[in-house]
Amino acid sequence: MRRLQNNELGRFQPVQGACAQVNVSCNTLMKIASGCNAIVRFGRSVRIDMPVLYKHIDMTYRAGE
């Protein structure tokens, strides 16, 4: 079986790749992603919709600036 190639610029990222991009732990990422409906499941594979996640982070956590 071929190894899955990860496209770091793709819209849907695996959980580990999204954790590395956002620089948070897996549990924190899943809490944030579930709050903004950014979790997408393709069969048993869990992916994070990165544009939705980034928009939610910008609106919620940068509001104090």
mmCIF file of N, CA and C in Angstrom:
data_model
loop_
_atom_site.group_PDB
_atom_site.id
_atom_site.type_symbol
_atom_site.label_atom_id
_atom_site.label_comp_id
_atom_site.label_asym_id
_atom_site.label_seq_id
_atom_site.Cartn_x
_atom_site.Cartn_y
_atom_site.Cartn_z
ATOM 1 N N MET A 1 0.841 -1.173 0.000
ATOM 2 C CA MET A 1 0.000 0.000 0.000
ATOM 3 C C MET A 1 0.889 1.241 0.000
ATOM 4 N N ARG A 2 0.495 2.225 -0.782
ATOM 5 C CA ARG A 2 1.273 3.455 -0.840
ATOM 6 C C ARG A 2 1.040 4.333 0.376
ATOM 7 N N ARG A 3 2.063 5.050 0.739
ATOM 8 C CA ARG A 3 1.959 5.973 1.855
ATOM 9 C C ARG A 3 1.212 7.225 1.408
ATOM 10 N N LEU A 4 0.351 7.734 2.286
ATOM 11 C CA LEU A 4 -0.418 8.926 1.991
ATOM 12 C C LEU A 4 0.489 10.143 1.942
ATOM 13 N N GLN A 5 0.381 10.919 0.880
ATOM 14 C CA GLN A 5 1.154 12.147 0.781
ATOM 15 C C GLN A 5 0.312 13.294 1.306
ATOM 16 N N ASN A 6 0.892 14.086 2.187
ATOM 17 C CA ASN A 6 0.157 15.175 2.814
ATOM 18 C C ASN A 6 0.438 16.476 2.079
ATOM 19 N N ASN A 7 -0.609 17.137 1.632
ATOM 20 C CA ASN A 7 -0.498 18.431 0.996
ATOM 21 C C ASN A 7 -0.716 19.487 2.065
ATOM 22 N N GLU A 8 0.335 20.179 2.487
ATOM 23 C CA GLU A 8 0.235 21.146 3.566
ATOM 24 C C GLU A 8 -0.554 22.387 3.179
ATOM 25 N N LEU A 9 -0.809 22.582 1.897
ATOM 26 C CA LEU A 9 -1.568 23.740 1.444
ATOM 27 C C LEU A 9 -3.037 23.399 1.179
ATOM 28 N N GLY A 10 -3.407 22.147 1.400
ATOM 29 C CA GLY A 10 -4.776 21.714 1.140
ATOM 30 C C GLY A 10 -5.755 22.257 2.160
ATOM 31 N N ARG A 11 -7.023 22.258 1.782
ATOM 32 C CA ARG A 11 -8.070 22.787 2.653
ATOM 33 C C ARG A 11 -8.322 21.893 3.853
ATOM 34 N N PHE A 12 -8.376 20.587 3.635
ATOM 35 C CA PHE A 12 -8.674 19.639 4.705
ATOM 36 C C PHE A 12 -7.383 18.981 5.159
ATOM 37 N N GLN A 13 -7.015 19.213 6.409
ATOM 38 C CA GLN A 13 -5.774 18.688 6.956
ATOM 39 C C GLN A 13 -6.062 17.596 7.981
ATOM 40 N N PRO A 14 -5.195 16.578 8.054
ATOM 41 C CA PRO A 14 -5.339 15.614 9.146
ATOM 42 C C PRO A 14 -5.080 16.316 10.479
ATOM 43 N N VAL A 15 -5.523 15.717 11.545
ATOM 44 C CA VAL A 15 -5.454 16.348 12.862
ATOM 45 C C VAL A 15 -4.009 16.680 13.230
ATOM 46 N N GLN A 16 -3.088 15.775 13.012
ATOM 47 C CA GLN A 16 -1.697 16.028 13.382
ATOM 48 C C GLN A 16 -1.096 17.172 12.567
ATOM 49 N N GLY A 17 -1.417 17.243 11.291
ATOM 50 C CA GLY A 17 -0.924 18.330 10.453
ATOM 51 C C GLY A 17 -1.508 19.672 10.861
ATOM 52 N N ALA A 18 -2.785 19.673 11.232
ATOM 53 C CA ALA A 18 -3.429 20.905 11.687
ATOM 54 C C ALA A 18 -2.845 21.363 13.020
ATOM 55 N N CYS A 19 -2.529 20.424 13.896
ATOM 56 C CA CYS A 19 -1.899 20.781 15.173
ATOM 57 C C CYS A 19 -0.556 21.466 14.936
ATOM 58 N N ALA A 20 0.197 20.947 13.999
ATOM 59 C CA ALA A 20 1.507 21.533 13.700
ATOM 60 C C ALA A 20 1.362 22.919 13.086
ATOM 61 N N GLN A 21 0.361 23.121 12.234
ATOM 62 C CA GLN A 21 0.184 24.422 11.594
ATOM 63 C C GLN A 21 -0.305 25.481 12.571
ATOM 64 N N VAL A 22 -1.225 25.115 13.443
ATOM 65 C CA VAL A 22 -1.805 26.078 14.382
ATOM 66 C C VAL A 22 -0.944 26.203 15.642
ATOM 67 N N ASN A 23 -0.094 25.218 15.880
ATOM 68 C CA ASN A 23 0.836 25.194 17.013
ATOM 69 C C ASN A 23 0.097 25.095 18.351
ATOM 70 N N VAL A 24 -0.865 24.185 18.415
ATOM 71 C CA VAL A 24 -1.563 23.873 19.657
ATOM 72 C C VAL A 24 -1.591 22.358 19.818
ATOM 73 N N SER A 25 -1.970 21.911 21.009
ATOM 74 C CA SER A 25 -2.054 20.470 21.244
ATOM 75 C C SER A 25 -3.279 19.888 20.537
ATOM 76 N N CYS A 26 -3.298 18.593 20.448
ATOM 77 C CA CYS A 26 -4.380 17.892 19.756
ATOM 78 C C CYS A 26 -5.714 18.111 20.465
ATOM 79 N N ASN A 27 -5.726 18.047 21.789
ATOM 80 C CA ASN A 27 -6.973 18.237 22.535
ATOM 81 C C ASN A 27 -7.507 19.652 22.368
ATOM 82 N N THR A 28 -6.633 20.647 22.429
ATOM 83 C CA THR A 28 -7.059 22.034 22.257
ATOM 84 C C THR A 28 -7.593 22.264 20.860
ATOM 85 N N LEU A 29 -6.927 21.705 19.871
ATOM 86 C CA LEU A 29 -7.377 21.851 18.492
ATOM 87 C C LEU A 29 -8.766 21.250 18.306
ATOM 88 N N MET A 30 -9.002 20.077 18.860
ATOM 89 C CA MET A 30 -10.299 19.429 18.698
ATOM 90 C C MET A 30 -11.410 20.209 19.409
ATOM 91 N N LYS A 31 -11.110 20.843 20.553
ATOM 92 C CA LYS A 31 -12.102 21.671 21.233
ATOM 93 C C LYS A 31 -12.467 22.877 20.379
ATOM 94 N N ILE A 32 -11.451 23.549 19.830
ATOM 95 C CA ILE A 32 -11.698 24.726 19.001
ATOM 96 C C ILE A 32 -12.434 24.329 17.729
ATOM 97 N N ALA A 33 -11.985 23.253 17.081
ATOM 98 C CA ALA A 33 -12.583 22.817 15.814
ATOM 99 C C ALA A 33 -14.019 22.343 15.993
ATOM 100 N N SER A 34 -14.314 21.696 17.096
ATOM 101 C CA SER A 34 -15.690 21.246 17.320
ATOM 102 C C SER A 34 -16.598 22.432 17.618
ATOM 103 N N GLY A 35 -16.064 23.487 18.201
ATOM 104 C CA GLY A 35 -16.862 24.671 18.493
ATOM 105 C C GLY A 35 -17.263 25.445 17.255
ATOM 106 N N CYS A 36 -16.509 25.309 16.184
ATOM 107 C CA CYS A 36 -16.821 26.070 14.964
ATOM 108 C C CYS A 36 -17.191 25.150 13.798
ATOM 109 N N ASN A 37 -17.475 23.895 14.073
ATOM 110 C CA ASN A 37 -17.869 22.914 13.051
ATOM 111 C C ASN A 37 -16.836 22.780 11.941
ATOM 112 N N ALA A 38 -15.572 22.715 12.306
ATOM 113 C CA ALA A 38 -14.497 22.566 11.330
ATOM 114 C C ALA A 38 -14.045 21.119 11.202
ATOM 115 N N ILE A 39 -14.685 20.203 11.902
ATOM 116 C CA ILE A 39 -14.314 18.788 11.826
ATOM 117 C C ILE A 39 -15.097 18.144 10.694
ATOM 118 N N VAL A 40 -14.360 17.496 9.789
ATOM 119 C CA VAL A 40 -14.962 16.818 8.643
ATOM 120 C C VAL A 40 -14.498 15.377 8.682
ATOM 121 N N ARG A 41 -15.423 14.450 8.490
ATOM 122 C CA ARG A 41 -15.075 13.027 8.505
ATOM 123 C C ARG A 41 -15.291 12.437 7.117
ATOM 124 N N PHE A 42 -14.247 11.786 6.630
ATOM 125 C CA PHE A 42 -14.314 11.031 5.382
ATOM 126 C C PHE A 42 -14.145 9.568 5.772
ATOM 127 N N GLY A 43 -15.245 8.880 5.973
ATOM 128 C CA GLY A 43 -15.170 7.512 6.473
ATOM 129 C C GLY A 43 -14.649 7.529 7.897
ATOM 130 N N ARG A 44 -13.525 6.860 8.133
ATOM 131 C CA ARG A 44 -12.913 6.848 9.457
ATOM 132 C C ARG A 44 -11.852 7.925 9.610
ATOM 133 N N SER A 45 -11.557 8.628 8.556
ATOM 134 C CA SER A 45 -10.533 9.669 8.571
ATOM 135 C C SER A 45 -11.127 10.982 9.078
ATOM 136 N N VAL A 46 -10.453 11.600 10.041
ATOM 137 C CA VAL A 46 -10.892 12.876 10.597
ATOM 138 C C VAL A 46 -9.997 13.965 10.039
ATOM 139 N N ARG A 47 -10.613 14.987 9.452
ATOM 140 C CA ARG A 47 -9.874 16.108 8.869
ATOM 141 C C ARG A 47 -10.395 17.405 9.454
ATOM 142 N N ILE A 48 -9.560 18.435 9.383
ATOM 143 C CA ILE A 48 -9.913 19.760 9.876
ATOM 144 C C ILE A 48 -10.008 20.708 8.692
ATOM 145 N N ASP A 49 -11.117 21.417 8.584
ATOM 146 C CA ASP A 49 -11.317 22.414 7.539
ATOM 147 C C ASP A 49 -10.563 23.676 7.972
ATOM 148 N N MET A 50 -9.381 23.882 7.410
ATOM 149 C CA MET A 50 -8.480 24.932 7.871
ATOM 150 C C MET A 50 -9.019 26.348 7.671
ATOM 151 N N PRO A 51 -9.627 26.709 6.527
ATOM 152 C CA PRO A 51 -10.156 28.077 6.415
ATOM 153 C C PRO A 51 -11.220 28.404 7.466
ATOM 154 N N VAL A 52 -12.076 27.446 7.777
ATOM 155 C CA VAL A 52 -13.102 27.655 8.807
ATOM 156 C C VAL A 52 -12.438 27.817 10.170
ATOM 157 N N LEU A 53 -11.444 26.998 10.449
ATOM 158 C CA LEU A 53 -10.735 27.068 11.727
ATOM 159 C C LEU A 53 -10.018 28.398 11.881
ATOM 160 N N TYR A 54 -9.303 28.839 10.849
ATOM 161 C CA TYR A 54 -8.577 30.112 10.927
ATOM 162 C C TYR A 54 -9.530 31.295 11.089
ATOM 163 N N LYS A 55 -10.658 31.257 10.404
ATOM 164 C CA LYS A 55 -11.642 32.335 10.519
ATOM 165 C C LYS A 55 -12.179 32.406 11.945
ATOM 166 N N HIS A 56 -12.476 31.250 12.524
ATOM 167 C CA HIS A 56 -12.987 31.203 13.891
ATOM 168 C C HIS A 56 -11.934 31.707 14.877
ATOM 169 N N ILE A 57 -10.688 31.305 14.702
ATOM 170 C CA ILE A 57 -9.620 31.753 15.596
ATOM 171 C C ILE A 57 -9.449 33.270 15.493
ATOM 172 N N ASP A 58 -9.462 33.796 14.278
ATOM 173 C CA ASP A 58 -9.317 35.236 14.099
ATOM 174 C C ASP A 58 -10.459 36.008 14.750
ATOM 175 N N MET A 59 -11.674 35.534 14.596
ATOM 176 C CA MET A 59 -12.828 36.252 15.156
ATOM 177 C C MET A 59 -12.906 36.130 16.667
ATOM 178 N N THR A 60 -12.569 34.980 17.202
ATOM 179 C CA THR A 60 -12.763 34.724 18.624
ATOM 180 C C THR A 60 -11.587 35.164 19.480
ATOM 181 N N TYR A 61 -10.391 34.795 19.093
ATOM 182 C CA TYR A 61 -9.245 34.978 19.972
ATOM 183 C C TYR A 61 -8.458 36.251 19.692
ATOM 184 N N ARG A 62 -8.694 36.918 18.569
ATOM 185 C CA ARG A 62 -8.030 38.184 18.296
ATOM 186 C C ARG A 62 -8.935 39.372 18.560
ATOM 187 N N ALA A 63 -10.074 39.135 19.165
ATOM 188 C CA ALA A 63 -11.031 40.216 19.401
ATOM 189 C C ALA A 63 -10.505 41.227 20.423
ATOM 190 N N GLY A 64 -9.603 40.806 21.296
ATOM 191 C CA GLY A 64 -9.085 41.700 22.338
ATOM 192 C C GLY A 64 -8.023 42.662 21.843
ATOM 193 N N GLU A 65 -7.520 42.472 20.633
ATOM 194 C CA GLU A 65 -6.443 43.332 20.140
ATOM 195 C C GLU A 65 -6.960 44.677 19.687
#
